[in-house]
Short mmCIF file of C-alpha atoms in Angstrom, two decimals:
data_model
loop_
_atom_site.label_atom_id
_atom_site.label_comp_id
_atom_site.label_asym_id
_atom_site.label_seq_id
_atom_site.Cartn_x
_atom_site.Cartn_y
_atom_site.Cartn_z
CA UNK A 5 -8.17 -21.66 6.26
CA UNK A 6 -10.58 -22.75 8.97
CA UNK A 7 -12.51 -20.59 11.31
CA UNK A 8 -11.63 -20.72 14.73
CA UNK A 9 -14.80 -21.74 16.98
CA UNK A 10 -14.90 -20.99 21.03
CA UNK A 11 -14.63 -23.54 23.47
CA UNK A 12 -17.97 -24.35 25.07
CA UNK A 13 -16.86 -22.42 28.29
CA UNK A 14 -15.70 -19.66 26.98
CA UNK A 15 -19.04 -19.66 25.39
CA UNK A 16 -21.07 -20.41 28.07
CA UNK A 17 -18.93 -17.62 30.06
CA UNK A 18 -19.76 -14.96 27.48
CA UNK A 19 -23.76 -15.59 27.52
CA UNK A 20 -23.84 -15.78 31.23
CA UNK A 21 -21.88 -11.71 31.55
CA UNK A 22 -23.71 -10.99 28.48
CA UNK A 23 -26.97 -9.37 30.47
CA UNK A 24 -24.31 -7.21 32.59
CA UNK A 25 -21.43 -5.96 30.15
CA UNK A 26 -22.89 -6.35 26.91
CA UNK A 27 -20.43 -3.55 25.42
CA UNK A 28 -17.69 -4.17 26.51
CA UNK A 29 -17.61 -7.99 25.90
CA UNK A 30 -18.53 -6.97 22.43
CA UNK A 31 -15.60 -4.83 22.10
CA UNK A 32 -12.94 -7.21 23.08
CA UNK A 33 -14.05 -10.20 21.08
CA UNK A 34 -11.68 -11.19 18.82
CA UNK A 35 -13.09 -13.75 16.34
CA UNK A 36 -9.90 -13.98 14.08
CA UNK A 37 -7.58 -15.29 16.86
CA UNK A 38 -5.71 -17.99 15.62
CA UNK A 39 -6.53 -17.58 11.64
CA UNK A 40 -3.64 -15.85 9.10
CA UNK A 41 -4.62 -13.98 7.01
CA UNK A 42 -2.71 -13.16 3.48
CA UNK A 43 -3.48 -9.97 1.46
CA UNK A 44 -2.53 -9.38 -2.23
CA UNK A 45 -1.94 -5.67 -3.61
CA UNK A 46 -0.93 -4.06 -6.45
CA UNK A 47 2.23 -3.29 -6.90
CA UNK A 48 1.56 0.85 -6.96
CA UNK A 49 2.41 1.81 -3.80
CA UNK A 50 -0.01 4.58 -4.05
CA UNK A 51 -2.57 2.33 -3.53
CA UNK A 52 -1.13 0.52 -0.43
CA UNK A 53 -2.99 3.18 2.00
CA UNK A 54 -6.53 1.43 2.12
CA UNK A 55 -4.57 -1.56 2.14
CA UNK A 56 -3.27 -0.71 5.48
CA UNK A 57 -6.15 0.62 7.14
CA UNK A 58 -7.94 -3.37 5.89
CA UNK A 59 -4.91 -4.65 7.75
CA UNK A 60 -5.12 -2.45 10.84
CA UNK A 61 -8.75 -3.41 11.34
CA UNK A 62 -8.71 -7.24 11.08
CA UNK A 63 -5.61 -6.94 13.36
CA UNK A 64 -8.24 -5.56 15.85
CA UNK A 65 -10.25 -8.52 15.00
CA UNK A 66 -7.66 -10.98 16.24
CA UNK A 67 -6.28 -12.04 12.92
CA UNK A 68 -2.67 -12.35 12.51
CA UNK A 69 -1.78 -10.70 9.16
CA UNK A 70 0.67 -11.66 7.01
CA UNK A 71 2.71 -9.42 4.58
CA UNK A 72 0.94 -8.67 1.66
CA UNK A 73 2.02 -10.30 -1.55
CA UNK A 74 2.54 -7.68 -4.44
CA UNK A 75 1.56 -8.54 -8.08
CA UNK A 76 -0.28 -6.73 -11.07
CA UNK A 77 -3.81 -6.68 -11.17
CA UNK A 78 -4.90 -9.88 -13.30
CA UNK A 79 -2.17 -11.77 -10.89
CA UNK A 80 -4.08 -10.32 -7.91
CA UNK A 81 -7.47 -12.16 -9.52
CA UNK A 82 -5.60 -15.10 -10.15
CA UNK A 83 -4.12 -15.62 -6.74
CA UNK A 84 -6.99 -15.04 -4.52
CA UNK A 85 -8.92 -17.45 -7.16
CA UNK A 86 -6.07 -20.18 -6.43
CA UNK A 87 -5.97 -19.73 -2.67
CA UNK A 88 -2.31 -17.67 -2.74
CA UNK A 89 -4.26 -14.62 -1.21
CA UNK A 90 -7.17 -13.95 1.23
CA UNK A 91 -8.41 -11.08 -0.04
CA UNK A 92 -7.38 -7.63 -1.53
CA UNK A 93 -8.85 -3.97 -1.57
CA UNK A 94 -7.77 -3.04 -4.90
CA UNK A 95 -10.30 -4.72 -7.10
CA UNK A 96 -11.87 -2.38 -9.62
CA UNK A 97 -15.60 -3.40 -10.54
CA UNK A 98 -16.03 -2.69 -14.15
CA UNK A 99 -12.40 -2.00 -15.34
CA UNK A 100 -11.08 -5.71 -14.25
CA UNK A 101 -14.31 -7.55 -14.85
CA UNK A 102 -12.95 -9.42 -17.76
CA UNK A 103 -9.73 -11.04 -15.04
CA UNK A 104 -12.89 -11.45 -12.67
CA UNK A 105 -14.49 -13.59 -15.04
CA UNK A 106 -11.42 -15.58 -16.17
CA UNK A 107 -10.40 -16.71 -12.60
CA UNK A 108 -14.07 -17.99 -12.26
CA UNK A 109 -16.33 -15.45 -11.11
CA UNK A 110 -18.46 -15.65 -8.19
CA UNK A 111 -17.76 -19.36 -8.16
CA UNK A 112 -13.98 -19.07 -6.74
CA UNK A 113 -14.26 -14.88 -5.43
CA UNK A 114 -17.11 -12.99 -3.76
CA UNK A 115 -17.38 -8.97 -4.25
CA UNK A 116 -17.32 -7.95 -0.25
CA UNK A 117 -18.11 -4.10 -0.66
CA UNK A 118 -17.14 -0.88 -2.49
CA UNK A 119 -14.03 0.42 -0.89
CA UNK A 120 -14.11 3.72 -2.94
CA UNK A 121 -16.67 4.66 -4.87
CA UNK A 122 -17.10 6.83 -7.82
CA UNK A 123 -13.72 6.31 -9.60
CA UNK A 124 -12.87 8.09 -12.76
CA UNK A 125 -10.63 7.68 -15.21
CA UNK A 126 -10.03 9.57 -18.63
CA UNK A 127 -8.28 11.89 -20.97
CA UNK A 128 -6.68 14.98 -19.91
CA UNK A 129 -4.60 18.03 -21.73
CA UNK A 130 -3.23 21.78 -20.38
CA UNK A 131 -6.13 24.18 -20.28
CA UNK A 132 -3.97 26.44 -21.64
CA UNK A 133 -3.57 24.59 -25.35
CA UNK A 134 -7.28 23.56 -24.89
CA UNK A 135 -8.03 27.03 -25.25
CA UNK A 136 -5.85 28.12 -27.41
CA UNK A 137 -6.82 25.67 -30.07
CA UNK A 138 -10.47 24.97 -29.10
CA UNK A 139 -9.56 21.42 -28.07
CA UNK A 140 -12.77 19.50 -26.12
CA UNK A 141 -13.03 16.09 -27.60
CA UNK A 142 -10.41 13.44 -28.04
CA UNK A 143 -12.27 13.35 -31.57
CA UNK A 144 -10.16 16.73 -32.03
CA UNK A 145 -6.69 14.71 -31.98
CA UNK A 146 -7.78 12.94 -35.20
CA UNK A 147 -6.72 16.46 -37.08
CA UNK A 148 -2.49 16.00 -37.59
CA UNK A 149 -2.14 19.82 -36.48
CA UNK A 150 -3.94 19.23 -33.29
CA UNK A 151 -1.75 16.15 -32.88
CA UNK A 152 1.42 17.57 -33.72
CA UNK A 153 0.86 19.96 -30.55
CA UNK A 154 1.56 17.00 -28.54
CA UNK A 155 4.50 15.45 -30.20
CA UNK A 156 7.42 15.17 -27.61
CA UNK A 157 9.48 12.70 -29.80
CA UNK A 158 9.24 14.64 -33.09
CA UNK A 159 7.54 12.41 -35.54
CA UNK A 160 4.33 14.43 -35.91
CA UNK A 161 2.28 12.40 -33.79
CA UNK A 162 0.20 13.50 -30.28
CA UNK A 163 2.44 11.23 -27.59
CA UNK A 164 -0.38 9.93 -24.90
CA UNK A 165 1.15 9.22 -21.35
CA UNK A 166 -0.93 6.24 -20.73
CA UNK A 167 -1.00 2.95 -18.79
CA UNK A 168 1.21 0.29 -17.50
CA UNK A 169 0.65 -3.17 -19.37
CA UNK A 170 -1.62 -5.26 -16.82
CA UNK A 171 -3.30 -2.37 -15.55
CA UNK A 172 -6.59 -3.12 -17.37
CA UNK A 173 -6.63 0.49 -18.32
CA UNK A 174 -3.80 0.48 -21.11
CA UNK A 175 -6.48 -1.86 -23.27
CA UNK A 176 -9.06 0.14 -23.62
CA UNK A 177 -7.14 3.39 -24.26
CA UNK A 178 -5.48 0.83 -26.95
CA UNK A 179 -9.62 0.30 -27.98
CA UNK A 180 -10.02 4.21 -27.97
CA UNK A 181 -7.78 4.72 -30.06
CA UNK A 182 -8.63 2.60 -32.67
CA UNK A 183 -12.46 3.13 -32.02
CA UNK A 184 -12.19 6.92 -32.51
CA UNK A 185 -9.58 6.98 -35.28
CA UNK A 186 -6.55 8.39 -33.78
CA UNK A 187 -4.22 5.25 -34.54
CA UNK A 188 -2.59 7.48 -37.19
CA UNK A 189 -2.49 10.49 -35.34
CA UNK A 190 -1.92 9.38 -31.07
CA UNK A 191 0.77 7.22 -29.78
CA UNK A 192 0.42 5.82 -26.80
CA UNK A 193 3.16 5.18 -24.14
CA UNK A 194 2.21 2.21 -21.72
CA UNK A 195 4.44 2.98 -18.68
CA UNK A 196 6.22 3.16 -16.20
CA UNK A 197 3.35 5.80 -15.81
CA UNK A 198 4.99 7.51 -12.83
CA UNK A 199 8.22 7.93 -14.41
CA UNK A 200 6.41 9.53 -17.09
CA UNK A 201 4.08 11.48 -15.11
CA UNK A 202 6.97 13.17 -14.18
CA UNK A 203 8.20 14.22 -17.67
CA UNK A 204 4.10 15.42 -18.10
CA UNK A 205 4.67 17.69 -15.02
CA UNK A 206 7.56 19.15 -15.79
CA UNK A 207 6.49 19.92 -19.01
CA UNK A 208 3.85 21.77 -17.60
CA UNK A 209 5.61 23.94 -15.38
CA UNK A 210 7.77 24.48 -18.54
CA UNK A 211 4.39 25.99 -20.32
CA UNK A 212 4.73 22.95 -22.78
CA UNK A 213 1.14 21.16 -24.16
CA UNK A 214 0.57 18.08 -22.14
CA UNK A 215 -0.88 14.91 -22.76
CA UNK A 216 -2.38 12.13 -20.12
CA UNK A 217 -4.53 9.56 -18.84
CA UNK A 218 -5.53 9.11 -15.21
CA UNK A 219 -7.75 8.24 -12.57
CA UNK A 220 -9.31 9.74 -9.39
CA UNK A 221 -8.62 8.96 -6.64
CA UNK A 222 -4.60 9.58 -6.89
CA UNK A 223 -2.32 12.50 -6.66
CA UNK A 224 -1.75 13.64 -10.02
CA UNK A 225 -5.10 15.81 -9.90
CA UNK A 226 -3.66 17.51 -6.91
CA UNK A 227 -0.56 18.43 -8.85
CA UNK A 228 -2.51 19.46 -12.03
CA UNK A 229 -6.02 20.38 -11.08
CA UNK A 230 -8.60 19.50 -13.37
CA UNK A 231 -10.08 22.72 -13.97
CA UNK A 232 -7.47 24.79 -13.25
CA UNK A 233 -4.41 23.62 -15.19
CA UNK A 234 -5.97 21.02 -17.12
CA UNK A 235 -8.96 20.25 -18.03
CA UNK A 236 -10.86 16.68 -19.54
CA UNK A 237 -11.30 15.12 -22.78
CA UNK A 238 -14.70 14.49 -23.75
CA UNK A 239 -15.03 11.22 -26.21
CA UNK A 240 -17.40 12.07 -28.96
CA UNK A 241 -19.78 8.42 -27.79
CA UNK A 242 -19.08 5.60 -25.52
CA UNK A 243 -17.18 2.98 -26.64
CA UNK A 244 -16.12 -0.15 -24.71
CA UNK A 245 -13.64 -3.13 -25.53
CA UNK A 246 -16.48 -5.40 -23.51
CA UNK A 247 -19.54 -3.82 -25.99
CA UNK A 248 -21.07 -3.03 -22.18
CA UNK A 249 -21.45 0.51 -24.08
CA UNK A 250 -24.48 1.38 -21.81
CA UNK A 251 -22.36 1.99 -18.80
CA UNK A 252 -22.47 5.42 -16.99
CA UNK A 253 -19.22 7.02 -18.29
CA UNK A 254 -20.47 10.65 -17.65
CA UNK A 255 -19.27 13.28 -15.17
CA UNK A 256 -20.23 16.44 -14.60
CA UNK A 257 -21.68 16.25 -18.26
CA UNK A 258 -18.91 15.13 -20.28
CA UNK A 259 -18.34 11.39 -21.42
CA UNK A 260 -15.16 10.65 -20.11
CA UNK A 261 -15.23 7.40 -21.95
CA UNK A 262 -14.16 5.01 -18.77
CA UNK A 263 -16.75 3.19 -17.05
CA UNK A 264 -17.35 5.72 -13.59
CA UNK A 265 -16.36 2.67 -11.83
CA UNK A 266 -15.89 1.68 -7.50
CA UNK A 267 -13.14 0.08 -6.38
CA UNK A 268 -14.19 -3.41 -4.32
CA UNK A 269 -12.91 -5.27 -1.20
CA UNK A 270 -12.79 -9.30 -3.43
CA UNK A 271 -12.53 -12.10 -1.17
CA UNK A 272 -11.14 -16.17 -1.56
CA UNK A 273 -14.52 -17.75 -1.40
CA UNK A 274 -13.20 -20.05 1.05
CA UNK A 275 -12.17 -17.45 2.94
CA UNK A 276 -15.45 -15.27 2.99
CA UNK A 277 -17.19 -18.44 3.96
CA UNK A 278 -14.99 -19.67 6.84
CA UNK A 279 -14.69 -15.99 8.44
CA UNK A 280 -17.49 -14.22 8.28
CA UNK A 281 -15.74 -11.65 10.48
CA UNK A 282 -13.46 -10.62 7.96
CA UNK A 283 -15.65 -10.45 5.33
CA UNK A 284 -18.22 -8.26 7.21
CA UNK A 285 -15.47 -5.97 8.53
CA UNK A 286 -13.75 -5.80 4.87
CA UNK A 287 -17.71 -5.03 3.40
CA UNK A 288 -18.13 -1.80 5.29
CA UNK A 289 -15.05 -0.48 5.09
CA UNK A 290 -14.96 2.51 2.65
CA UNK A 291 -12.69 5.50 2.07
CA UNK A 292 -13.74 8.88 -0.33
CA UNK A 293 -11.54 9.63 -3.28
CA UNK A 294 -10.50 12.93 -1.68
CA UNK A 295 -8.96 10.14 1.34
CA UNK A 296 -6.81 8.65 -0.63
CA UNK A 297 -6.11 11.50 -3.19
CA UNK A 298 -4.50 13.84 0.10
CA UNK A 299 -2.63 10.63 1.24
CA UNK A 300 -0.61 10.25 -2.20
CA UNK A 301 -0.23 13.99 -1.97
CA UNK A 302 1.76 13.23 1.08
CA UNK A 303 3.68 10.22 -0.49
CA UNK A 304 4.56 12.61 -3.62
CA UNK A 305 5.83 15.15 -0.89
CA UNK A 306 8.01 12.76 0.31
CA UNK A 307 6.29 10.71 3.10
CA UNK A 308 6.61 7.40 0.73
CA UNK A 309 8.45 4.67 3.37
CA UNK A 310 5.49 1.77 3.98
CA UNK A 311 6.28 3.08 7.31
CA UNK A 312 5.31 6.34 6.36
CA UNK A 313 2.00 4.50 4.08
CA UNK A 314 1.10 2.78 7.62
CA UNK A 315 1.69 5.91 9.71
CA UNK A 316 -1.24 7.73 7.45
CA UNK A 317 -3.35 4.73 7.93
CA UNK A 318 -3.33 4.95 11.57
CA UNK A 319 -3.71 8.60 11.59
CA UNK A 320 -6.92 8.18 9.11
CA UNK A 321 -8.57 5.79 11.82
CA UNK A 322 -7.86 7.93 14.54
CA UNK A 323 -9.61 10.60 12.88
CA UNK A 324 -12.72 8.12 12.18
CA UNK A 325 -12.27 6.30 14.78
CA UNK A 326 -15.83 6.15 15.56
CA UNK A 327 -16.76 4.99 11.81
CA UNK A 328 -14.21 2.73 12.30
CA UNK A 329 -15.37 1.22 15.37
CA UNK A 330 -19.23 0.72 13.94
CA UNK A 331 -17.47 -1.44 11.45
CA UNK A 332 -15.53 -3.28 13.66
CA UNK A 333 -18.62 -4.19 15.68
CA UNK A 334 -20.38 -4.94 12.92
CA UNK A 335 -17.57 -7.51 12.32
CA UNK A 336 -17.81 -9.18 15.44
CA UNK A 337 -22.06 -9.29 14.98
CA UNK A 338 -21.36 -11.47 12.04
CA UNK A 339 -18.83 -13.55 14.09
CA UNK A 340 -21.72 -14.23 16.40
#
């Protein structure tokens, strides 16, 4: 990709009106004219909304955006490493450091910008069984009765909704596991995680003991409210597949066990370099987890076509509109 440089009139043109109609010129300029631009996401559609609102504003930039590619997360690494992807918005700091790494690191990627912050992840069961049986601590699950509360299949063993296989997440619930001494006792189910967050919700409503992992932001916690129906697993000390066991994985007091991670804007290298536009706009560009959390509400409710995904991302900048136009000029500053 190469970045698109004025002509020398247009140039001269813009300093000479500069003095008169600063703002306005400002808010016209479109430094991506001319340059394509390729996104990779995941392929959870729940995560496609802060995908389309990074789309929405380098279209306002000039860029002409093509459709995004959809792979797992380590394939997401990979292809913006090898030049098959511009950038993506669905790069989690801590929890897919060890892809970031393996691709090459800061050599072939740069880290734009936290898109969401303070992500969580962890354990969760019914507060109704939790208080029942006095269950806080993962640690509890290592006791067969415990476990046998959460046996769906009927072979004595706790069965742990977990993650999809190249999620990053289903290895160190794998680590847990064996770490805290539940391989006997805990089985864990690696996906399809929706399909089976459906089962855990209907269970639920059925008054049955339920068993999960997830993460904020996403709209499970609006369905089962931690703190209300369900509540979190504490892990009795941290413990990491990386050994990085110094890591903040407290909230609101309890070790969760999960790196409290942010969720990053990661950039081609080539790319960054060549638009600095992009990478500006794409660096202050950041949502809350309650944004995103309401928006897969709505998807869960049925408002789930990527028309419907784009809709709420146009809606979201109309409501910000003003945030979003700081970061748009902010953009075009580094274009200058």
């Amino acid at each position: 990709m190469t970045l698109i440089r004025r002509k020398p009139l247009l140039a001269a043109l813009a300093l000479a009106t500069a003095a008169l109609t600063p703002l306005p010129v400002l808010a016209e300029a479109r430094p991506g004219e001319g340059v394509s631009v390729t996104p990779i996401f995941p392929s959870v559609a729940e995560e496609h909304f802060r995908g389309q609102i990074a789309i929405m504003g380098l279209e306002e930039l000039g860029y002409t955006v093509e459709a995004p590619r959809e792979t797992e997360y380590a394939g997401i690494l990979l292809g913006l490493a090898y030049g098959e992807g511009d950038f993506t918005v669905h790069a989690w700091d801590k929890l897919h450091d060890d892809f970031y790494q393996q691709v090459g690191g800061d050599e072939a990627l740069v880290k734009a910008g936290e898109i969401i912050p303070g992500v969580l992840q962890g354990y969760l069961i019914d507060r109704a069984t939790a208080e029942a049986h006095g269950i806080s601590s993962l640690e509890d699950l290592r006791d067969p009765e415990i476990a046998a509360l959460f046996d769906v299949d009927g072979d004595g063993r706790a069965d742990l909704t977990g993650c999809n296989p190249g999620w990053g997440c289903e290895q160190v619930i794998d680590y847990h596991l064996l770490s805290y001494g539940l391989a006997d006792t805990v089985t864990h189910h690696r996906g399809p995680y929706f399909s089976r967050m459906a089962d855990i919700i209907a269970r639920h409503e059925q008054g049955e003991p339920i068993l999960y992992y997830t993460w904020v932001p996403q709209w499970i916690s609006g369905v089962l409210v931690p703190g209300e129906d369900v509540v979190w697993l504490e892990v009795p000390h941290t413990s990491l597949p990386d050994g990085n066991n110094d890591v903040n994985t407290h909230f609101n007091g309890q070790n969760l066990g999960f790196a409290v991670d942010a969720i990053q804007a990661l950039l081609n290298r080539d790319f960054a370099e060549q638009n600095p536009a992009a990478r500006e706009f794409l660096a202050q560009v950041q949502l809350t987890t309650e944004d995103e959390s309401a928006q897969n509400l709505r998807m869960q409710e049925g408002e789930a076509s990527p028309e419907d995904i784009r809709r709420h991302a146009a809606e979201w900048i109309e409501a910000h509109r003003d945030q979003f136009d700081a970061w748009l000029a902010e953009a075009r500053a580094a274009a200058d």
